[in-house]
Tab-separated table of C-alpha atoms and ligand atoms in Angstrom:
chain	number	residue	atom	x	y	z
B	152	UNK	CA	-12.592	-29.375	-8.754
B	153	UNK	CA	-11.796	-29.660	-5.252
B	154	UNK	CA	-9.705	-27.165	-3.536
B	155	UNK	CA	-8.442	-26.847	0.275
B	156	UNK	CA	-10.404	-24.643	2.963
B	157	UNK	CA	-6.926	-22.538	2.461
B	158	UNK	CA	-8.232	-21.202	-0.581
B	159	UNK	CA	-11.618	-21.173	-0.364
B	160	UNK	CA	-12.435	-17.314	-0.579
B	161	UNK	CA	-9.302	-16.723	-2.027
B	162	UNK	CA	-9.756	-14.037	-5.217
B	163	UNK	CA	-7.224	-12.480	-8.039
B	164	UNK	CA	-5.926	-8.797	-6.840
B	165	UNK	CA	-8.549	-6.801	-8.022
B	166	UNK	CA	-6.310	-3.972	-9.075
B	167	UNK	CA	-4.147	-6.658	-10.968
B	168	UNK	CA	-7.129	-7.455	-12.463
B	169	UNK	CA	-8.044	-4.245	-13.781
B	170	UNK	CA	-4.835	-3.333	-15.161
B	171	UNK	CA	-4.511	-6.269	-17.001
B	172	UNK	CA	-7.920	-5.825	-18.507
B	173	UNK	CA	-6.960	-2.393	-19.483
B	174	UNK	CA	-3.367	-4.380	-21.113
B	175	UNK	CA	-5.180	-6.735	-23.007
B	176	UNK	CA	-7.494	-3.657	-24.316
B	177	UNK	CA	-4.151	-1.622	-25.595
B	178	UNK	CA	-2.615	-5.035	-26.565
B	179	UNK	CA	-5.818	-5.077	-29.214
B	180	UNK	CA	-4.690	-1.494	-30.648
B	181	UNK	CA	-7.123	0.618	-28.427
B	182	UNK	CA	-6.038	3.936	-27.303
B	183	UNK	CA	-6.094	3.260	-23.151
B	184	UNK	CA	-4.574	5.372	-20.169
B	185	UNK	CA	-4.165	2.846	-17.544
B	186	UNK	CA	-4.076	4.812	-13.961
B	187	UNK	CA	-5.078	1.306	-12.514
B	188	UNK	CA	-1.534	0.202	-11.330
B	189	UNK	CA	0.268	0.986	-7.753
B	190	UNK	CA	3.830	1.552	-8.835
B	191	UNK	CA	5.912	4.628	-9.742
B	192	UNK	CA	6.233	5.230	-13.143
B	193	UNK	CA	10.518	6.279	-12.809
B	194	UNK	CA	13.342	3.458	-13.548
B	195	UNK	CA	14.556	1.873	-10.997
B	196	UNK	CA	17.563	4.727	-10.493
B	197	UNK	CA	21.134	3.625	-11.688
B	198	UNK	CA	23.155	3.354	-8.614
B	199	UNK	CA	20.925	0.636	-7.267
B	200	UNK	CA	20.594	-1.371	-10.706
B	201	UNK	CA	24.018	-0.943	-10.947
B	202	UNK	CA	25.240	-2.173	-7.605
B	203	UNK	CA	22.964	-5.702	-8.331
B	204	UNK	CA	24.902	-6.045	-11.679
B	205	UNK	CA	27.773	-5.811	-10.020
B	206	UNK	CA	26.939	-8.221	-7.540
B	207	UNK	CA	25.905	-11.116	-10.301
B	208	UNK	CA	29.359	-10.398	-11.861
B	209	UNK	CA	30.855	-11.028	-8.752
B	210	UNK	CA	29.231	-14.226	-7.649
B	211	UNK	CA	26.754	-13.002	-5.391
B	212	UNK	CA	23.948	-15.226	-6.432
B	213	UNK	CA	23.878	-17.857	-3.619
B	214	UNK	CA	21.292	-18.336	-1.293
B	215	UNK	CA	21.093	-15.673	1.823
B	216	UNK	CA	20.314	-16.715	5.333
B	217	UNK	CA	16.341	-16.687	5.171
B	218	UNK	CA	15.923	-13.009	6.837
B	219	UNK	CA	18.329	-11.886	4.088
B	220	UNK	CA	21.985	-10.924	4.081
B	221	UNK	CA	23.660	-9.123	7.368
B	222	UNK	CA	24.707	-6.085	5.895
B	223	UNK	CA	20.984	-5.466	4.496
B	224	UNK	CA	19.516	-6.022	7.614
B	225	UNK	CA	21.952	-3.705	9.037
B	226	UNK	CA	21.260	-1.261	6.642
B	227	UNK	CA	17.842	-1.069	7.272
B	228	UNK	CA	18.003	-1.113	10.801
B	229	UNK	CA	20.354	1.892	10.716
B	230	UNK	CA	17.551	3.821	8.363
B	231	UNK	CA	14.766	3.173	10.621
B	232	UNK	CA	17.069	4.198	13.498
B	233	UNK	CA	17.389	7.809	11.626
B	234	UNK	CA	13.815	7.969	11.354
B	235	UNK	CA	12.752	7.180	14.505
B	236	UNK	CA	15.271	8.694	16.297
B	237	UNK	CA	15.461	5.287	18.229
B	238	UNK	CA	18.100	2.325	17.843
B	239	UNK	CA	16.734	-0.455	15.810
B	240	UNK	CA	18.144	-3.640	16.069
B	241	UNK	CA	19.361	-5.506	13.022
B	242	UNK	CA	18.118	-8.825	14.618
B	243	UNK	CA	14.271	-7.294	14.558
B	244	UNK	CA	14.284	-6.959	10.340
B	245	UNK	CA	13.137	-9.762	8.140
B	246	UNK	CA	13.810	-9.132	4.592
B	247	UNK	CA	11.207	-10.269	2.369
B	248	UNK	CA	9.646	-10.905	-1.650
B	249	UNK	CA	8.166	-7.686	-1.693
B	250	UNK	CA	5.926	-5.985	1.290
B	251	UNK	CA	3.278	-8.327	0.396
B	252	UNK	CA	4.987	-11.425	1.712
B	253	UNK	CA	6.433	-9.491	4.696
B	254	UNK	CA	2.650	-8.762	5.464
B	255	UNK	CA	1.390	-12.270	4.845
B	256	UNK	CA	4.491	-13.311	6.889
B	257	UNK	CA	2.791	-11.357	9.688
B	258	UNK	CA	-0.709	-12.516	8.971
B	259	UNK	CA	0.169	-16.073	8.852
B	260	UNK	CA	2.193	-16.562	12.096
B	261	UNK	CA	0.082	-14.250	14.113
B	262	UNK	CA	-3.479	-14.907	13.349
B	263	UNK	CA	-5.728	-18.022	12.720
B	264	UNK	CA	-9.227	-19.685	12.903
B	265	UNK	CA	-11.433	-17.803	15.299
B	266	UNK	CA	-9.327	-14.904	14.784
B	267	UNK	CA	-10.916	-11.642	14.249
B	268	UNK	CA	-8.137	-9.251	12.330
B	269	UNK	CA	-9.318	-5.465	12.231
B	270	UNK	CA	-8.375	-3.938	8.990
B	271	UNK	CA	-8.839	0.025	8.632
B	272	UNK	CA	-10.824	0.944	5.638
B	273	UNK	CA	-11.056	1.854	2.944
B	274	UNK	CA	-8.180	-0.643	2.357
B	275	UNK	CA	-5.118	-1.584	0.280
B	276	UNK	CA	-7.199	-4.735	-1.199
B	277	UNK	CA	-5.287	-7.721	-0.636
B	278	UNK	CA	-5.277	-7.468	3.182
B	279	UNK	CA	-8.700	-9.274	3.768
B	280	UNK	CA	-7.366	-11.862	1.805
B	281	UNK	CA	-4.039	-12.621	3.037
B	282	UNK	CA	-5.846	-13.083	6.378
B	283	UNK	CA	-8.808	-15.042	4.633
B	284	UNK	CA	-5.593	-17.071	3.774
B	285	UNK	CA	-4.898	-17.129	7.469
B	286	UNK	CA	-8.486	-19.064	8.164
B	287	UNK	CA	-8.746	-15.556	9.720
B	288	UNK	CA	-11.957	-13.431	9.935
B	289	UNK	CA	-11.166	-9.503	8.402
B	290	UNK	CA	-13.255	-7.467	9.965
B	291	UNK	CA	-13.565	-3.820	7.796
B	292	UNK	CA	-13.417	-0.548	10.077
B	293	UNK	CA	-14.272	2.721	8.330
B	294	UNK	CA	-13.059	5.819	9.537
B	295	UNK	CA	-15.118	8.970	9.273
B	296	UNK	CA	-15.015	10.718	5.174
B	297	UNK	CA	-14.805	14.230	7.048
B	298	UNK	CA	-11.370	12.471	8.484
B	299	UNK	CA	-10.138	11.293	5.435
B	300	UNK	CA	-11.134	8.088	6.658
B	301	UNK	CA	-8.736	7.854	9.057
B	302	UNK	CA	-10.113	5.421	12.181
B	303	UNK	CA	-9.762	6.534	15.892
B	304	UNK	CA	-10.130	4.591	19.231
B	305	UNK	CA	-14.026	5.022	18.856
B	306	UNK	CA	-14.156	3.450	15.794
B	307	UNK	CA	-12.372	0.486	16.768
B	308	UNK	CA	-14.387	0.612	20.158
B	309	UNK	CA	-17.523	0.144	17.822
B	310	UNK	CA	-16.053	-3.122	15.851
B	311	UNK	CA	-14.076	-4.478	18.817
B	312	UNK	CA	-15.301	-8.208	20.200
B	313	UNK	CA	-13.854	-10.442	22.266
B	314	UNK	CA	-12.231	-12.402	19.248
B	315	UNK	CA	-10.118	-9.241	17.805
B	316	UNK	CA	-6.483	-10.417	17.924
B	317	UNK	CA	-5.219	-7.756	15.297
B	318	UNK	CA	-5.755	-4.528	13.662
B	319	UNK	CA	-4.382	-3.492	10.193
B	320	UNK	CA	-3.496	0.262	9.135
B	321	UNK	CA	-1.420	1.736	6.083
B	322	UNK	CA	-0.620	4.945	6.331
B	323	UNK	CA	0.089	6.681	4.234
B	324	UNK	CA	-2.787	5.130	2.866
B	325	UNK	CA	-3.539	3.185	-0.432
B	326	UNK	CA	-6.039	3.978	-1.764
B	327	UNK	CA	-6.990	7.408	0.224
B	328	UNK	CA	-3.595	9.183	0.139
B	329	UNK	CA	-4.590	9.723	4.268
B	330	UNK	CA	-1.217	10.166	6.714
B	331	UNK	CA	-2.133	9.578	10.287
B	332	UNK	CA	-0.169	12.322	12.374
B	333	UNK	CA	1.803	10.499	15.237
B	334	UNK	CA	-0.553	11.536	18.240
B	335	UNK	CA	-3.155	9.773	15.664
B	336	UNK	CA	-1.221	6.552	15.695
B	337	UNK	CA	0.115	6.955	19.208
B	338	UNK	CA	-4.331	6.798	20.212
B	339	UNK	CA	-4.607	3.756	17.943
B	340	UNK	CA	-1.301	2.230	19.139
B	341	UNK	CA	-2.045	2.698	22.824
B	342	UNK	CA	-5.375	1.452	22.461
B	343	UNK	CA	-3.892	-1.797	20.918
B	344	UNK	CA	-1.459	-1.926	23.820
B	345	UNK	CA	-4.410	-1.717	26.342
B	346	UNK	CA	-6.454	-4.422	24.606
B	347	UNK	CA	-3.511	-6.503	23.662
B	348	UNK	CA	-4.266	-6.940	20.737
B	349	UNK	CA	-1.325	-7.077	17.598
B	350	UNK	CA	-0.517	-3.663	15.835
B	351	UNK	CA	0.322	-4.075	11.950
B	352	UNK	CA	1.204	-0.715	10.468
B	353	UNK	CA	2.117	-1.085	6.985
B	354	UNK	CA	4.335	1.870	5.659
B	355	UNK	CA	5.323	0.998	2.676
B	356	UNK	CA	4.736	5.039	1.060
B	357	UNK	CA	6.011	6.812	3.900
B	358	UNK	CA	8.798	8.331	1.809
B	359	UNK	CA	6.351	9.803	-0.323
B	360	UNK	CA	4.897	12.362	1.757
B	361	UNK	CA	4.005	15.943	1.218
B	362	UNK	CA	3.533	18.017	4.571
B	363	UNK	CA	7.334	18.526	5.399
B	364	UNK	CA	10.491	17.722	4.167
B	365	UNK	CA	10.437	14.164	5.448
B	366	UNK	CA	9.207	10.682	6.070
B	367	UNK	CA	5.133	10.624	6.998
B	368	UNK	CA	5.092	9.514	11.376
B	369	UNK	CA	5.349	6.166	12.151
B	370	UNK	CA	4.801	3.948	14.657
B	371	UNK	CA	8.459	3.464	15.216
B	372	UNK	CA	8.682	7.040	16.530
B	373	UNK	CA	5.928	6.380	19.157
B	374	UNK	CA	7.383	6.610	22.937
B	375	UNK	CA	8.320	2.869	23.666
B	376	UNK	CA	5.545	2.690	26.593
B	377	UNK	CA	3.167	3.630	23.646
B	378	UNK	CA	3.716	0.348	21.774
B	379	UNK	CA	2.062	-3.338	22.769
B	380	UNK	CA	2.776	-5.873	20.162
B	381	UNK	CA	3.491	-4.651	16.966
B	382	UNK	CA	5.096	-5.145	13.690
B	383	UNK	CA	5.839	-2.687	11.100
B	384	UNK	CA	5.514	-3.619	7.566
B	385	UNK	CA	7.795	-1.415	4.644
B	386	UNK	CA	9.901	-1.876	1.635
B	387	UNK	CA	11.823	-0.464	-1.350
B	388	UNK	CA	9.405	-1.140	-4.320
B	389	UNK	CA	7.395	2.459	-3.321
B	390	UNK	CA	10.007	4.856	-2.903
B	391	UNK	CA	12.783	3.371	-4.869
B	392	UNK	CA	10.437	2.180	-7.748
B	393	UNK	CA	11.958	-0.814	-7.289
B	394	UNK	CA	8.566	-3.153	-7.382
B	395	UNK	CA	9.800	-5.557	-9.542
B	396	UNK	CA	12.770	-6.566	-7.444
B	397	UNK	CA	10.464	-7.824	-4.394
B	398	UNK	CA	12.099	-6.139	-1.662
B	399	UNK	CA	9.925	-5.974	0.936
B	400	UNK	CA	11.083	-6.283	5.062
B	401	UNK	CA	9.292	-6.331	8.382
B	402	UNK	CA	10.759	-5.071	11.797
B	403	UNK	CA	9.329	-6.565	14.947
B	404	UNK	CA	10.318	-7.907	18.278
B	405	UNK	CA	13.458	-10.784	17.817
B	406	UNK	CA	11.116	-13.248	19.146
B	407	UNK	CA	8.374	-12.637	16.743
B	408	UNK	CA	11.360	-12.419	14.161
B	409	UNK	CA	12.484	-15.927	14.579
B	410	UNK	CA	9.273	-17.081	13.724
B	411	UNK	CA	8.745	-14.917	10.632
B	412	UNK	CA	12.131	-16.286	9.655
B	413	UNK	CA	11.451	-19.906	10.112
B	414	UNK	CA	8.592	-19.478	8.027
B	415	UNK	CA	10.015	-17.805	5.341
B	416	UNK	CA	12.805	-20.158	4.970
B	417	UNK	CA	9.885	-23.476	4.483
B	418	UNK	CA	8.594	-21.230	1.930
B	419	UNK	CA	10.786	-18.911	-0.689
B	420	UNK	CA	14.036	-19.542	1.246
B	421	UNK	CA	15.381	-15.650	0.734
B	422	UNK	CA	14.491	-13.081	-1.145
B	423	UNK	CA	16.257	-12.949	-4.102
B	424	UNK	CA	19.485	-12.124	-3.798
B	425	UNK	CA	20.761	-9.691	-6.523
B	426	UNK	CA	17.930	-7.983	-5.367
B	427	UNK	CA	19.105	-7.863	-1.853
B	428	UNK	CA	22.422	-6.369	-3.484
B	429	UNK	CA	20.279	-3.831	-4.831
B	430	UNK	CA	18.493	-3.037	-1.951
B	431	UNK	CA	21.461	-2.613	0.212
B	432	UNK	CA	22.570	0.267	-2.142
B	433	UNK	CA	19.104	1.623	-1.872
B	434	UNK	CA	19.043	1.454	2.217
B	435	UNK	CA	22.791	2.274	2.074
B	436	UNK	CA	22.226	5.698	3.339
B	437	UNK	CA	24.299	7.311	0.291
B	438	UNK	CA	23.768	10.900	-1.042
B	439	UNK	CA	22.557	8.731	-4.141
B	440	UNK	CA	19.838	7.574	-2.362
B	441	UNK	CA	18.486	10.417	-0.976
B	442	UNK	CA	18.616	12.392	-4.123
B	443	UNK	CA	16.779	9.697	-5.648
B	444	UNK	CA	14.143	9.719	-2.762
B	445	UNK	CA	13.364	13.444	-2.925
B	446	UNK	CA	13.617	13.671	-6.904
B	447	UNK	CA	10.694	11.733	-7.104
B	448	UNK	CA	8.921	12.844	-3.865
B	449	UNK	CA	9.406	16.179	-5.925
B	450	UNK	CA	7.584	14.973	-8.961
B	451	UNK	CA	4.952	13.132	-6.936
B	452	UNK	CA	4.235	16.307	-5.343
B	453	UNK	CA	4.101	18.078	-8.281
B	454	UNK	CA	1.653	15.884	-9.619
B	455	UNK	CA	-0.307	15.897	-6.554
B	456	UNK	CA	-0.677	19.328	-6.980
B	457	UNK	CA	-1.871	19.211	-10.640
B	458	UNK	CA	-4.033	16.607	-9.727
B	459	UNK	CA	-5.993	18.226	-6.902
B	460	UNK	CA	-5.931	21.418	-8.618
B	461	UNK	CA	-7.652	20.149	-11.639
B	462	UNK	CA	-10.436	18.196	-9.856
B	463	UNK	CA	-11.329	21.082	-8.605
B	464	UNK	CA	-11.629	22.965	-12.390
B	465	UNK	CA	-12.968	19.815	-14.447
B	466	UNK	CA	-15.200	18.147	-12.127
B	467	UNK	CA	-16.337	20.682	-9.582
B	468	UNK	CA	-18.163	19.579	-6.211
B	469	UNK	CA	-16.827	15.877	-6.657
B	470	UNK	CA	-15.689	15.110	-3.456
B	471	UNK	CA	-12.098	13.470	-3.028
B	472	UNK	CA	-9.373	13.177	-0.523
B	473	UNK	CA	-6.650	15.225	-0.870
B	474	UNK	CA	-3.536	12.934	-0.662
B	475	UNK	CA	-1.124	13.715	1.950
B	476	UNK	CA	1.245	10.958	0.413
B	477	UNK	CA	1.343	7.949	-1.802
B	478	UNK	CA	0.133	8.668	-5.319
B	479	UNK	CA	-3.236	8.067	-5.464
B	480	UNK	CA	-6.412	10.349	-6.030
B	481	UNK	CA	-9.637	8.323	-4.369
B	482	UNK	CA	-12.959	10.333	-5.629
B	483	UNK	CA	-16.342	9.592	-5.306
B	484	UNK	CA	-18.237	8.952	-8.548
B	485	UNK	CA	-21.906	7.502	-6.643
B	486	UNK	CA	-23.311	11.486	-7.794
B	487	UNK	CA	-23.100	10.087	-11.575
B	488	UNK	CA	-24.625	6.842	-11.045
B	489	UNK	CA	-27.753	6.159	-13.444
B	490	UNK	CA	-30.451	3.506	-13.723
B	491	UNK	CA	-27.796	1.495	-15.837
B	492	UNK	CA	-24.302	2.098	-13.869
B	493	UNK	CA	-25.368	1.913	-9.852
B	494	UNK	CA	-21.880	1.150	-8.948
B	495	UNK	CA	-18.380	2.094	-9.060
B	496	UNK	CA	-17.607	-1.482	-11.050
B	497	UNK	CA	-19.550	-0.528	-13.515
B	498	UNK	CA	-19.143	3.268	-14.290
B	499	UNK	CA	-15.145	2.173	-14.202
B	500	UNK	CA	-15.923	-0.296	-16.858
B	501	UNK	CA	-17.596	2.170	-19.060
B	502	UNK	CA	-15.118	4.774	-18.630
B	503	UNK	CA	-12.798	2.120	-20.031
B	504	UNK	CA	-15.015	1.167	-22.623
B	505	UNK	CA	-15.878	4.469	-23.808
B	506	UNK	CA	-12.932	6.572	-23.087
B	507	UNK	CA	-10.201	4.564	-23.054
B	508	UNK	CA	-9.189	4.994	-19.745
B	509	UNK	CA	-8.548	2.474	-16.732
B	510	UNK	CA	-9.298	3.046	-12.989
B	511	UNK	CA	-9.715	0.896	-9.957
B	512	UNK	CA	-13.257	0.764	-8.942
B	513	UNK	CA	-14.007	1.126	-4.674
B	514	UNK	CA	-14.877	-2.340	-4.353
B	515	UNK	CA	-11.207	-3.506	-4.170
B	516	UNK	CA	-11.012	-1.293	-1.670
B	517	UNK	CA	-14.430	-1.605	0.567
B	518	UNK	CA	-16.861	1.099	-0.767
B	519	UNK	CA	-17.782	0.775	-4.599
B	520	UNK	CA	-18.937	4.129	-4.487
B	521	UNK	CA	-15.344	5.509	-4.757
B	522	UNK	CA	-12.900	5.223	-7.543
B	523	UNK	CA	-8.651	5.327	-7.343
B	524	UNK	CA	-6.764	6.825	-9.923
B	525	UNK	CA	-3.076	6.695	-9.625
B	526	UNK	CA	-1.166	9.670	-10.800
B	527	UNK	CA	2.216	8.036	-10.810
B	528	UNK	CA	2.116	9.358	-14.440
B	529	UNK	CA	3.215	12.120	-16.665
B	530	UNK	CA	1.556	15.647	-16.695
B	531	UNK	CA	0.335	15.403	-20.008
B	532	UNK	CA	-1.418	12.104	-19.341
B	533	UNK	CA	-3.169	13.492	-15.776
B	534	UNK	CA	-4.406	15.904	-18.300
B	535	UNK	CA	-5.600	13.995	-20.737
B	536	UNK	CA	-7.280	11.051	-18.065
B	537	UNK	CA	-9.309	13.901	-16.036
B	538	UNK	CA	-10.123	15.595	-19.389
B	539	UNK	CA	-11.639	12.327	-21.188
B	540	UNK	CA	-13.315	11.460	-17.118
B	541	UNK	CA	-14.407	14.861	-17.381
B	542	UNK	CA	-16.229	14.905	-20.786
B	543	UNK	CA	-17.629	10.983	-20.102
B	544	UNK	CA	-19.512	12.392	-16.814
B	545	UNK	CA	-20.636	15.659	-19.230
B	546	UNK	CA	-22.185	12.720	-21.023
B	547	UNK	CA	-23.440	10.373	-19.043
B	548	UNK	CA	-25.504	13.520	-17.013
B	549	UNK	CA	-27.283	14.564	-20.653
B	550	UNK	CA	-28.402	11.023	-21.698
D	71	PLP	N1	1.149	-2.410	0.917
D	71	PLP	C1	0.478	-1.504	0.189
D	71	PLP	C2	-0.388	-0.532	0.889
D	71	PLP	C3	0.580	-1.484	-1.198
D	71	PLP	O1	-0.084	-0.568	-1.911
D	71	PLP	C4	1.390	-2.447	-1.834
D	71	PLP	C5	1.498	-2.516	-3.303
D	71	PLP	O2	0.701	-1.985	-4.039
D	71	PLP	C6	2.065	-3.366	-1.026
D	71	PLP	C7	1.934	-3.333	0.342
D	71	PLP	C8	2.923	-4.451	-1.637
D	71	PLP	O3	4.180	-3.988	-1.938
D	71	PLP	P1	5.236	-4.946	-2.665
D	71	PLP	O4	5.138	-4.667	-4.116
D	71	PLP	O5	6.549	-4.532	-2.060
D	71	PLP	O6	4.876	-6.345	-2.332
């Protein structure tokens, strides 16, 4: 069948992929711990359900303007203000289906054939292909492992050519856990600036942060003579485990925000709206919300903890990043490759086959010699996943 240049690379999410392999498997009776998915494992918390239900009784089910409703927009504006210690203007925010289409949003309007589009790696794995999608070229730039991977201005010095439009970075990062501090994003931002080329800094865990009581840096709270063309990407499916409400929102420059707006509204029109209702009460800027925010930062970072500290006692020596936010463990598994599993891919698929439990392999991500685990899970079942990891590495080194 014949399909357009559009989508000719174009692949399933490979962590989708996984954890619906690893569904299907406990679906057929089989006892599976899936630590393949990115989303928190907490309800969505009650004042924001709430406040959409309230809004469907009411009516509020129409259509939005396409950069969503005013007092959202406001909203949002006014939390990024408090963060950056800056005014943000409610004119710069797009709200969106989720962060994903806020990014592809950005992608789409700003980049095209002949484009090269920098993406900092390891790497959340659809962002090569939303700017595949783009006709785009994504060009991969790894960071140093003794830096948690994080890239600097010599790294991107090494990659640069003369068609680099864009560069991509998440921090904190999915899948390393990495925050860049903010003189580390205020080198990469400046050296954007100087080279004009577009900044996309995609923050969608910042909430979930464990140095401090607050929000990981972000670009927002560079100096404003630090900054050449940027757009930040965040949301509220992260830190309000709201994913499947696809709230997602960009803030940029108005200019660049008319265009992000006209687009959206040829394609989903608005996001939806009882889930802009819920959103508000999320960005609302209520004691609700942030007791929501740092009860689960709380429990992330508990789990962090128990994470790390367990690596260390049931598989000694195996290197991993310690997360500094998000909720993901990234460890390297290449020291238990044998002459029948030489890749991540494969020793994930026999830890699923064998002990039942489901991870995403590095290749998603750029470097199939790494594995993710999410930890956006209970105690007991951290336990239990490292333990049955644990024992299937005891075996696979004695056979
Ligand atoms: N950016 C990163 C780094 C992510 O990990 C994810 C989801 O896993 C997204 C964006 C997409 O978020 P959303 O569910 O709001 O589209």
């Amino acid at each position: 069948m014949h399909f357009s240049a559009n989508v000719e690379k174009l692949k399933p999410s490979a962590t989708i992929a996984v954890s619906t392999l690893a569904k299907k498997l406990a679906a057929e009776g089989r006892d599976i711990i899936n630590l393949s998915a990115g989303e928190p494992d907490f309800d969505t918390p009650a004042f924001i359900s709430g406040a959409a239900i309230a809004g469907i009784r009411d009516g509020t089910t129409r259509y939005t303007p396409p950069a969503g409703i005013p007092e959202l927009r406001s909203a949002i504006a006014d939390r990024l203000s408090e963060r950056s210690g800056c005014t943000m203007d409610p004119d710069g925010v797009v709200v969106t289906a989720g962060a994903k289409q806020a990014l592809f949003n950005a992608i789409f309007t700003l980049f095209g054939p002949g484009d090269e589009v920098m993406i900092a790696a390891p790497y959340w794995t659809t962002y090569p292909d939303l700017v595949m999608i783009a006709r785009a070229e994504p060009m991969e730039v790894f960071g140093d492992q003794a830096n948690d991977f994080k890239i600097t201005p010599t790294d991107l010095e090494r990659c640069v050519t003369d068609a680099t439009r864009g560069l991509i970075i998440n921090t904190p990062c999915n899948p390393t856990g990495a925050v860049y501090t903010l003189d580390e994003l205020g080198a990469l931002a400046e050296w954007c600036r100087d080279r004009g080329v577009w900044l996309l800094s995609d923050e969608i865990y910042r909430s979930i942060h464990y140095a401090g009581d607050g929000a990981a840096p972000g670009i927002l709270s560079l100096p404003a003579e630090s900054l050449g063309p940027h757009v930040l990407i965040d949301g509220a499916s992260k830190s309000f485990a709201m994913t499947g409400w696809r709230i997602g929102f960009t803030y940029s420059d108005v200019e660049v925000t008319k265009k992000f707006s006209a687009l959206q509204s040829q394609i989903t029109s608005n996001s939806a709206t009882p889930s802009q209702v819920a959103a508000l009460a999320a960005f609302g800027g209520t004691s609700a919300a942030d007791a929501s925010l740092s009860e689960m930062g709380e429990t992330f970072r508990r789990r962090r903890d128990l994470v790390c500290r367990r690596m260390g006692e049931l598989l000694p020596g195996v290197p991993f990043v310690e997360p500094g936010g998000a909720f993901y463990l990234f460890f390297r598994v290449d020291g238990f490759f044998d002459h029948q599993v030489t890749n991540a891919t494969e020793w994930c698929s026999r830890l699923l086959q064998e002990e039942g439990v489901a991870l995403v392999p590095g290749a998603a991500f750029g470097d199939d010699r790494w594995v993710r685990m999410s930890f956006a899970t209970s105690d007991d079942i951290i336990e239990q996943a490292l333990g049955r990891i644990a024992s299937s590495v005891g075996a696979a080194s004695t056979s």
